mmCIF file of C-alpha atoms in Angstrom:
data_model
loop_
_atom_site.group_PDB
_atom_site.id
_atom_site.type_symbol
_atom_site.label_atom_id
_atom_site.label_comp_id
_atom_site.label_asym_id
_atom_site.label_seq_id
_atom_site.Cartn_x
_atom_site.Cartn_y
_atom_site.Cartn_z
ATOM 1 C CA MET K 1 -23.800 -77.377 -5.323
ATOM 2 C CA ALA K 2 -23.137 -73.999 -4.113
ATOM 3 C CA VAL K 3 -25.096 -72.744 -0.869
ATOM 4 C CA GLU K 4 -25.897 -69.170 -1.208
ATOM 5 C CA THR K 5 -24.646 -67.281 1.066
ATOM 6 C CA ILE K 6 -27.113 -64.705 3.101
ATOM 7 C CA SER K 7 -27.121 -61.718 6.126
ATOM 8 C CA LEU K 8 -28.888 -62.075 8.653
ATOM 9 C CA PRO K 9 -31.002 -59.498 10.795
ATOM 10 C CA SER K 10 -28.650 -57.350 12.695
ATOM 11 C CA ILE K 11 -29.697 -56.078 15.920
ATOM 12 C CA ASP K 12 -28.609 -53.190 17.398
ATOM 13 C CA LEU K 13 -29.105 -53.842 21.372
ATOM 14 C CA GLU K 14 -28.493 -49.442 22.413
ATOM 15 C CA ASN K 15 -31.872 -49.057 19.598
ATOM 16 C CA PHE K 16 -34.288 -49.939 21.710
ATOM 17 C CA PRO K 17 -37.214 -50.605 21.795
ATOM 18 C CA GLU K 18 -36.994 -49.516 18.300
ATOM 19 C CA GLU K 19 -34.963 -52.502 17.722
ATOM 20 C CA LEU K 20 -37.620 -54.738 18.702
ATOM 21 C CA GLY K 21 -40.250 -55.889 15.826
ATOM 22 C CA LYS K 22 -36.583 -56.542 13.845
ATOM 23 C CA LEU K 23 -35.554 -58.786 16.934
ATOM 24 C CA THR K 24 -38.579 -60.151 17.195
ATOM 25 C CA ALA K 25 -39.633 -60.998 13.295
ATOM 26 C CA ALA K 26 -35.773 -62.795 13.240
ATOM 27 C CA ALA K 27 -36.872 -64.612 16.336
ATOM 28 C CA THR K 28 -40.156 -66.094 14.794
ATOM 29 C CA GLY K 29 -38.954 -66.271 11.123
ATOM 30 C CA MET K 30 -35.687 -67.271 10.835
ATOM 31 C CA GLY K 31 -34.685 -68.150 14.129
ATOM 32 C CA CYS K 32 -31.418 -66.503 14.337
ATOM 33 C CA PHE K 33 -30.193 -63.091 13.945
ATOM 34 C CA ARG K 34 -27.326 -61.293 14.678
ATOM 35 C CA VAL K 35 -26.254 -58.638 18.039
ATOM 36 C CA PHE K 36 -23.959 -55.541 17.965
ATOM 37 C CA ASN K 37 -23.693 -52.723 20.649
ATOM 38 C CA HIS K 38 -23.608 -55.806 23.107
ATOM 39 C CA GLY K 39 -21.236 -54.003 25.706
ATOM 40 C CA ILE K 40 -18.753 -57.074 25.057
ATOM 41 C CA PRO K 41 -14.926 -56.112 24.527
ATOM 42 C CA VAL K 42 -13.606 -57.439 20.929
ATOM 43 C CA GLU K 43 -10.253 -57.915 22.737
ATOM 44 C CA LEU K 44 -11.746 -60.247 25.723
ATOM 45 C CA MET K 45 -14.057 -62.585 22.850
ATOM 46 C CA THR K 46 -10.051 -62.483 21.044
ATOM 47 C CA GLU K 47 -8.555 -63.372 24.691
ATOM 48 C CA ALA K 48 -11.333 -65.764 24.824
ATOM 49 C CA LYS K 49 -11.115 -67.639 21.963
ATOM 50 C CA ALA K 50 -7.486 -67.833 22.282
ATOM 51 C CA VAL K 51 -7.955 -69.438 25.680
ATOM 52 C CA ALA K 52 -10.788 -71.997 23.996
ATOM 53 C CA SER K 53 -8.097 -72.917 21.945
ATOM 54 C CA SER K 54 -5.120 -73.452 24.446
ATOM 55 C CA PHE K 55 -7.209 -76.320 25.948
ATOM 56 C CA SER K 56 -6.992 -78.692 22.330
ATOM 57 C CA GLN K 57 -3.047 -78.460 23.426
ATOM 58 C CA LEU K 58 -3.507 -80.813 26.292
ATOM 59 C CA PRO K 59 -2.231 -84.366 26.823
ATOM 60 C CA ASP K 60 -5.604 -86.505 26.405
ATOM 61 C CA ASP K 61 -5.567 -87.261 30.089
ATOM 62 C CA LYS K 62 -5.876 -83.501 30.441
ATOM 63 C CA LYS K 63 -8.736 -83.244 28.523
ATOM 64 C CA LEU K 64 -10.361 -86.375 30.433
ATOM 65 C CA GLY K 65 -10.408 -84.194 33.773
ATOM 66 C CA ASN K 66 -13.600 -82.365 31.937
ATOM 67 C CA ASN K 67 -16.202 -85.236 33.159
ATOM 68 C CA ASP K 68 -19.504 -85.019 32.282
ATOM 69 C CA VAL K 69 -22.329 -83.579 34.661
ATOM 70 C CA PHE K 70 -24.790 -84.733 32.691
ATOM 71 C CA ILE K 71 -24.562 -86.984 29.057
ATOM 72 C CA GLY K 72 -22.531 -85.081 26.526
ATOM 73 C CA SER K 73 -21.631 -81.918 29.217
ATOM 74 C CA GLY K 74 -18.089 -82.600 29.372
ATOM 75 C CA PHE K 75 -14.947 -83.366 27.030
ATOM 76 C CA ARG K 76 -16.188 -84.526 23.949
ATOM 77 C CA SER K 77 -13.893 -85.887 20.763
ATOM 78 C CA HIS K 78 -14.327 -86.770 17.810
ATOM 79 C CA THR K 79 -18.042 -88.173 17.235
ATOM 80 C CA ALA K 80 -19.821 -89.951 14.272
ATOM 81 C CA PHE K 81 -22.274 -86.590 15.100
ATOM 82 C CA THR K 82 -18.930 -84.444 15.261
ATOM 83 C CA PRO K 83 -15.836 -85.414 13.161
ATOM 84 C CA LEU K 84 -13.849 -82.804 13.182
ATOM 85 C CA LEU K 85 -14.442 -81.361 16.633
ATOM 86 C CA GLU K 86 -12.968 -81.371 19.890
ATOM 87 C CA SER K 87 -15.156 -79.831 22.779
ATOM 88 C CA PHE K 88 -14.949 -78.978 26.343
ATOM 89 C CA GLY K 89 -18.047 -78.094 28.584
ATOM 90 C CA ILE K 90 -19.129 -76.418 31.834
ATOM 91 C CA TYR K 91 -22.163 -77.347 33.240
ATOM 92 C CA ASP K 92 -22.889 -73.696 34.935
ATOM 93 C CA ALA K 93 -21.210 -71.166 33.450
ATOM 94 C CA ALA K 94 -23.539 -69.043 35.285
ATOM 95 C CA SER K 95 -21.682 -69.643 38.294
ATOM 96 C CA THR K 96 -18.129 -68.024 38.608
ATOM 97 C CA ALA K 97 -16.929 -71.124 40.836
ATOM 98 C CA ASP K 98 -18.059 -73.826 38.274
ATOM 99 C CA VAL K 99 -15.806 -71.767 35.630
ATOM 100 C CA LEU K 100 -13.267 -71.750 37.845
ATOM 101 C CA ALA K 101 -13.563 -75.256 38.528
ATOM 102 C CA PHE K 102 -13.377 -75.786 34.980
ATOM 103 C CA CYS K 103 -10.492 -73.413 34.561
ATOM 104 C CA SER K 104 -8.149 -75.661 37.614
ATOM 105 C CA SER K 105 -9.094 -79.047 35.665
ATOM 106 C CA MET K 106 -8.270 -77.967 32.737
ATOM 107 C CA GLU K 107 -5.039 -76.231 34.154
ATOM 108 C CA ALA K 108 -5.236 -72.659 32.975
ATOM 109 C CA SER K 109 -2.474 -70.539 34.215
ATOM 110 C CA PRO K 110 -4.517 -67.394 36.541
ATOM 111 C CA HIS K 111 -4.964 -65.165 33.523
ATOM 112 C CA GLN K 112 -6.349 -67.417 31.035
ATOM 113 C CA CYS K 113 -8.905 -68.345 34.638
ATOM 114 C CA GLU K 114 -9.609 -64.598 34.545
ATOM 115 C CA ILE K 115 -10.434 -64.044 30.466
ATOM 116 C CA LEU K 116 -12.588 -67.248 31.383
ATOM 117 C CA SER K 117 -14.446 -66.012 33.914
ATOM 118 C CA THR K 118 -15.037 -62.786 33.306
ATOM 119 C CA TYR K 119 -16.359 -63.307 29.990
ATOM 120 C CA ALA K 120 -18.982 -66.507 30.831
ATOM 121 C CA CYS K 121 -20.169 -64.034 33.446
ATOM 122 C CA LYS K 122 -20.749 -60.789 30.392
ATOM 123 C CA VAL K 123 -21.903 -62.985 28.009
ATOM 124 C CA HIS K 124 -24.777 -64.744 30.780
ATOM 125 C CA ALA K 125 -25.706 -60.750 31.712
ATOM 126 C CA LEU K 126 -25.779 -60.139 28.044
ATOM 127 C CA ALA K 127 -28.226 -63.636 27.231
ATOM 128 C CA VAL K 128 -30.084 -62.955 30.020
ATOM 129 C CA ASP K 129 -31.268 -59.467 28.736
ATOM 130 C CA ILE K 130 -31.434 -61.204 24.779
ATOM 131 C CA ALA K 131 -33.964 -63.444 26.211
ATOM 132 C CA SER K 132 -36.029 -60.782 27.558
ATOM 133 C CA LYS K 133 -36.053 -58.679 24.857
ATOM 134 C CA VAL K 134 -37.294 -62.161 22.811
ATOM 135 C CA ALA K 135 -40.446 -62.426 25.732
ATOM 136 C CA GLU K 136 -41.241 -58.863 25.782
ATOM 137 C CA GLY K 137 -41.410 -59.400 21.534
ATOM 138 C CA LEU K 138 -43.691 -62.344 22.524
ATOM 139 C CA GLY K 139 -45.699 -59.320 24.642
ATOM 140 C CA LEU K 140 -45.046 -61.238 27.938
ATOM 141 C CA VAL K 141 -44.046 -58.816 30.754
ATOM 142 C CA GLY K 142 -42.035 -59.687 33.335
ATOM 143 C CA CYS K 143 -40.219 -62.474 32.230
ATOM 144 C CA SER K 144 -36.639 -63.365 34.433
ATOM 145 C CA PHE K 145 -34.250 -65.236 33.200
ATOM 146 C CA PRO K 146 -31.030 -64.895 35.473
ATOM 147 C CA ASP K 147 -31.460 -68.054 37.291
ATOM 148 C CA TRP K 148 -32.549 -70.039 33.959
ATOM 149 C CA PRO K 149 -29.372 -72.470 34.643
ATOM 150 C CA CYS K 150 -26.467 -71.913 30.948
ATOM 151 C CA THR K 151 -23.885 -74.234 29.765
ATOM 152 C CA MET K 152 -20.960 -73.213 28.076
ATOM 153 C CA ARG K 153 -19.058 -75.461 25.607
ATOM 154 C CA VAL K 154 -15.647 -73.775 23.762
ATOM 155 C CA ASN K 155 -15.251 -76.192 20.556
ATOM 156 C CA VAL K 156 -12.138 -76.497 18.105
ATOM 157 C CA TYR K 157 -12.424 -77.649 15.146
ATOM 158 C CA ASP K 158 -9.458 -79.734 13.739
ATOM 159 C CA TYR K 159 -9.170 -78.415 9.798
ATOM 160 C CA THR K 160 -7.174 -80.105 7.217
ATOM 161 C CA GLU K 161 -6.930 -80.256 3.631
ATOM 162 C CA GLU K 162 -9.167 -83.300 3.501
ATOM 163 C CA SER K 163 -12.217 -82.442 5.073
ATOM 164 C CA ILE K 164 -12.358 -79.564 3.460
ATOM 165 C CA GLY K 165 -16.187 -80.075 2.189
ATOM 166 C CA LEU K 166 -17.343 -82.128 4.911
ATOM 167 C CA GLN K 167 -19.116 -82.183 7.467
ATOM 168 C CA ALA K 168 -18.332 -81.010 11.374
ATOM 169 C CA ALA K 169 -21.067 -80.839 13.362
ATOM 170 C CA GLN K 170 -24.625 -82.596 11.731
ATOM 171 C CA LEU K 171 -27.331 -81.226 11.222
ATOM 172 C CA HIS K 172 -29.518 -79.936 14.621
ATOM 173 C CA THR K 173 -31.229 -78.034 16.443
ATOM 174 C CA ASP K 174 -30.169 -76.083 19.757
ATOM 175 C CA SER K 175 -32.267 -77.624 23.135
ATOM 176 C CA GLY K 176 -32.417 -74.869 24.613
ATOM 177 C CA LEU K 177 -33.955 -71.892 24.882
ATOM 178 C CA LEU K 178 -31.660 -70.006 23.073
ATOM 179 C CA THR K 179 -27.478 -69.575 22.118
ATOM 180 C CA VAL K 180 -25.231 -67.198 22.135
ATOM 181 C CA LEU K 181 -22.576 -68.018 19.645
ATOM 182 C CA LEU K 182 -19.096 -66.104 19.325
ATOM 183 C CA GLU K 183 -17.993 -67.573 16.062
ATOM 184 C CA GLY K 184 -14.747 -68.453 14.736
ATOM 185 C CA GLU K 185 -13.691 -65.774 11.828
ATOM 186 C CA ILE K 186 -13.531 -68.930 9.578
ATOM 187 C CA GLY K 187 -17.139 -69.801 7.421
ATOM 188 C CA GLY K 188 -18.953 -73.245 6.959
ATOM 189 C CA PHE K 189 -21.683 -71.866 9.712
ATOM 190 C CA GLU K 190 -25.145 -72.926 7.398
ATOM 191 C CA VAL K 191 -28.863 -72.564 8.384
ATOM 192 C CA VAL K 192 -31.898 -74.341 7.329
ATOM 193 C CA ASP K 193 -34.118 -70.936 5.929
ATOM 194 C CA GLN K 194 -38.036 -70.801 6.339
ATOM 195 C CA THR K 195 -38.016 -72.654 3.235
ATOM 196 C CA GLY K 196 -36.013 -75.618 3.954
ATOM 197 C CA LYS K 197 -33.155 -74.746 1.744
ATOM 198 C CA PHE K 198 -29.044 -74.820 3.762
ATOM 199 C CA VAL K 199 -28.148 -71.480 3.911
ATOM 200 C CA ALA K 200 -24.302 -70.109 4.528
ATOM 201 C CA VAL K 201 -23.992 -67.398 6.966
ATOM 202 C CA HIS K 202 -20.332 -66.105 7.228
ATOM 203 C CA PRO K 203 -18.778 -64.867 9.970
ATOM 204 C CA GLN K 204 -19.267 -61.049 11.420
ATOM 205 C CA PRO K 205 -16.536 -60.060 13.223
ATOM 206 C CA GLY K 206 -17.680 -57.989 16.884
ATOM 207 C CA THR K 207 -20.850 -59.932 16.986
ATOM 208 C CA PHE K 208 -22.821 -62.579 18.412
ATOM 209 C CA LEU K 209 -24.657 -64.784 16.583
ATOM 210 C CA VAL K 210 -27.783 -66.102 18.864
ATOM 211 C CA ILE K 211 -30.075 -69.293 17.260
ATOM 212 C CA ILE K 212 -33.278 -69.827 19.195
ATOM 213 C CA GLY K 213 -33.262 -73.455 20.312
ATOM 214 C CA ASP K 214 -35.773 -76.250 21.309
ATOM 215 C CA VAL K 215 -37.100 -74.671 24.781
ATOM 216 C CA GLY K 216 -37.280 -71.783 22.842
ATOM 217 C CA LYS K 217 -39.918 -73.300 20.937
ATOM 218 C CA VAL K 218 -41.934 -75.060 23.442
ATOM 219 C CA TRP K 219 -41.675 -71.963 26.082
ATOM 220 C CA SER K 220 -43.111 -69.672 23.175
ATOM 221 C CA ASN K 221 -46.040 -72.105 22.561
ATOM 222 C CA GLY K 222 -44.329 -72.513 18.659
ATOM 223 C CA LYS K 223 -44.281 -68.594 18.075
ATOM 224 C CA LEU K 224 -40.182 -69.163 17.973
ATOM 225 C CA ARG K 225 -38.282 -71.271 15.850
ATOM 226 C CA ASN K 226 -35.763 -73.523 16.758
ATOM 227 C CA VAL K 227 -33.033 -73.519 13.624
ATOM 228 C CA GLN K 228 -31.882 -76.139 12.125
ATOM 229 C CA HIS K 229 -28.179 -75.675 11.762
ATOM 230 C CA GLN K 230 -25.004 -77.518 10.516
ATOM 231 C CA VAL K 231 -20.939 -76.752 10.368
ATOM 232 C CA VAL K 232 -18.983 -77.514 7.084
ATOM 233 C CA CYS K 233 -15.901 -77.340 6.555
ATOM 234 C CA THR K 234 -14.918 -75.033 4.025
ATOM 235 C CA GLN K 235 -11.041 -74.266 4.682
ATOM 236 C CA ALA K 236 -7.917 -75.764 6.022
ATOM 237 C CA ALA K 237 -7.826 -73.700 9.341
ATOM 238 C CA PRO K 238 -7.807 -73.812 13.056
ATOM 239 C CA ARG K 239 -11.979 -72.676 14.167
ATOM 240 C CA VAL K 240 -12.781 -71.622 17.365
ATOM 241 C CA THR K 241 -16.007 -71.058 18.574
ATOM 242 C CA ILE K 242 -17.480 -70.881 22.027
ATOM 243 C CA VAL K 243 -21.433 -71.422 22.895
ATOM 244 C CA PHE K 244 -23.486 -69.889 26.169
ATOM 245 C CA ASN K 245 -26.537 -71.665 26.040
ATOM 246 C CA VAL K 246 -29.550 -70.731 28.605
ATOM 247 C CA ALA K 247 -31.108 -73.981 29.131
ATOM 248 C CA SER K 248 -34.470 -73.967 30.934
ATOM 249 C CA PRO K 249 -35.957 -72.789 33.979
ATOM 250 C CA LYS K 250 -34.654 -73.730 37.084
ATOM 251 C CA ASP K 251 -36.677 -76.317 37.626
ATOM 252 C CA GLY K 252 -35.796 -78.128 34.420
ATOM 253 C CA VAL K 253 -40.230 -78.317 33.143
ATOM 254 C CA VAL K 254 -40.374 -76.869 30.508
ATOM 255 C CA GLU K 255 -44.424 -76.090 29.023
ATOM 256 C CA PRO K 256 -45.906 -73.139 26.958
ATOM 257 C CA HIS K 257 -46.265 -69.607 28.510
ATOM 258 C CA ALA K 258 -49.742 -69.968 29.851
ATOM 259 C CA ALA K 259 -49.919 -66.227 28.299
ATOM 260 C CA LEU K 260 -49.539 -67.509 25.091
ATOM 261 C CA VAL K 261 -52.560 -70.162 25.546
ATOM 262 C CA ASP K 262 -55.924 -69.352 24.855
ATOM 263 C CA GLU K 263 -58.921 -70.461 22.732
ATOM 264 C CA GLU K 264 -57.153 -69.403 19.185
ATOM 265 C CA HIS K 265 -54.214 -70.062 20.117
ATOM 266 C CA PRO K 266 -54.240 -73.808 21.793
ATOM 267 C CA ARG K 267 -51.394 -75.943 23.486
ATOM 268 C CA LEU K 268 -49.128 -76.977 21.653
ATOM 269 C CA TYR K 269 -46.848 -78.998 23.720
ATOM 270 C CA ARG K 270 -47.387 -81.431 26.733
ATOM 271 C CA PRO K 271 -44.573 -80.377 29.358
ATOM 272 C CA LEU K 272 -41.458 -81.172 29.118
ATOM 273 C CA ASN K 273 -38.709 -82.505 31.849
ATOM 274 C CA PHE K 274 -35.275 -80.836 30.033
ATOM 275 C CA ALA K 275 -33.055 -83.820 31.593
ATOM 276 C CA GLU K 276 -34.953 -86.482 30.172
ATOM 277 C CA TYR K 277 -35.099 -84.429 26.560
ATOM 278 C CA ARG K 278 -31.372 -83.881 26.255
ATOM 279 C CA LYS K 279 -30.926 -87.288 27.262
ATOM 280 C CA LEU K 280 -33.388 -88.664 24.656
ATOM 281 C CA ARG K 281 -32.109 -86.514 21.906
ATOM 282 C CA ASP K 282 -28.582 -87.852 22.170
ATOM 283 C CA THR K 283 -29.287 -91.363 22.881
ATOM 284 C CA THR K 284 -31.889 -91.734 20.107
ATOM 285 C CA ASP K 285 -29.651 -89.589 17.753
ATOM 286 C CA SER K 286 -32.219 -87.048 17.346
ATOM 287 C CA ARG K 287 -30.535 -83.585 17.567
ATOM 288 C CA ASP K 288 -32.815 -82.230 14.289
ATOM 289 C CA GLY K 289 -35.565 -81.254 17.025
ATOM 290 C CA SER K 290 -37.540 -84.142 15.454
ATOM 291 C CA ALA K 291 -38.020 -85.648 19.643
ATOM 292 C CA LEU K 292 -40.356 -82.330 19.783
ATOM 293 C CA LEU K 293 -42.810 -84.799 18.047
ATOM 294 C CA LEU K 294 -42.935 -86.784 21.235
ATOM 295 C CA TRP K 295 -43.567 -84.045 23.665
ATOM 296 C CA GLN K 296 -46.544 -82.825 20.672
ATOM 297 C CA ALA K 297 -49.944 -82.236 23.230
ATOM 298 C CA ASP K 298 -52.633 -84.242 22.301
ATOM 299 C CA GLU K 299 -55.330 -82.964 19.605
#
């Protein structure tokens, strides 16, 4: 059965505070939205994807130089969860030193290092700005996100004629506060809407896709929607994406923001240790957001 294609809400980042209500409705409703007029040159976005694509051409022993800092944070080859995907991870993408160390481990050229470090720096600033706007839309004042740890993954999908129609990445939610996704030119990204059905979201050049994650749901006391999504192979052509994730508070402990808890809005979640939560998701194959049930507050 064909999946309906929808257009996500598009937020003009140069038109604030006028767009704040639209952003808030998208973050609490669908759980994802696009941003444009974000200030990051299209040329840099294109070059960053070219650098990402080059890593898939490395010998296997070089790929393995991208070591795990925590489970699943480094190089991942084809797995049951991502059968058509190779991906590489940068543990602290907010740190230029960490980005350059990753580039060194991949034996990237000086030009490639410059492209990836510049991209990470600019997208970090963008992600922090979006997170602040999301907080403002919830009525929170003075929320600051620059010191929240961030991760970045570069994904290279290996599509063939035989893989058309297959899942390239299984159904999941993102684990962190929010994700800023640079899409490839090839479609196949599908989200679960508020009615529970899959809808397809085609890429839109020059924009970023913002996805609310599990930490966002906990931190907002259930107001933000951690949207489930998957990737399906739609054509035999390379697909490259870059995922920038604002993970959790610096101390790694996530709990509902105090200003969002009162008699009318009781606490929905107990404090969550992000490292433990992320490990549980990966080791129990519960990446669809269901693991949050274990942290629900007592009645």
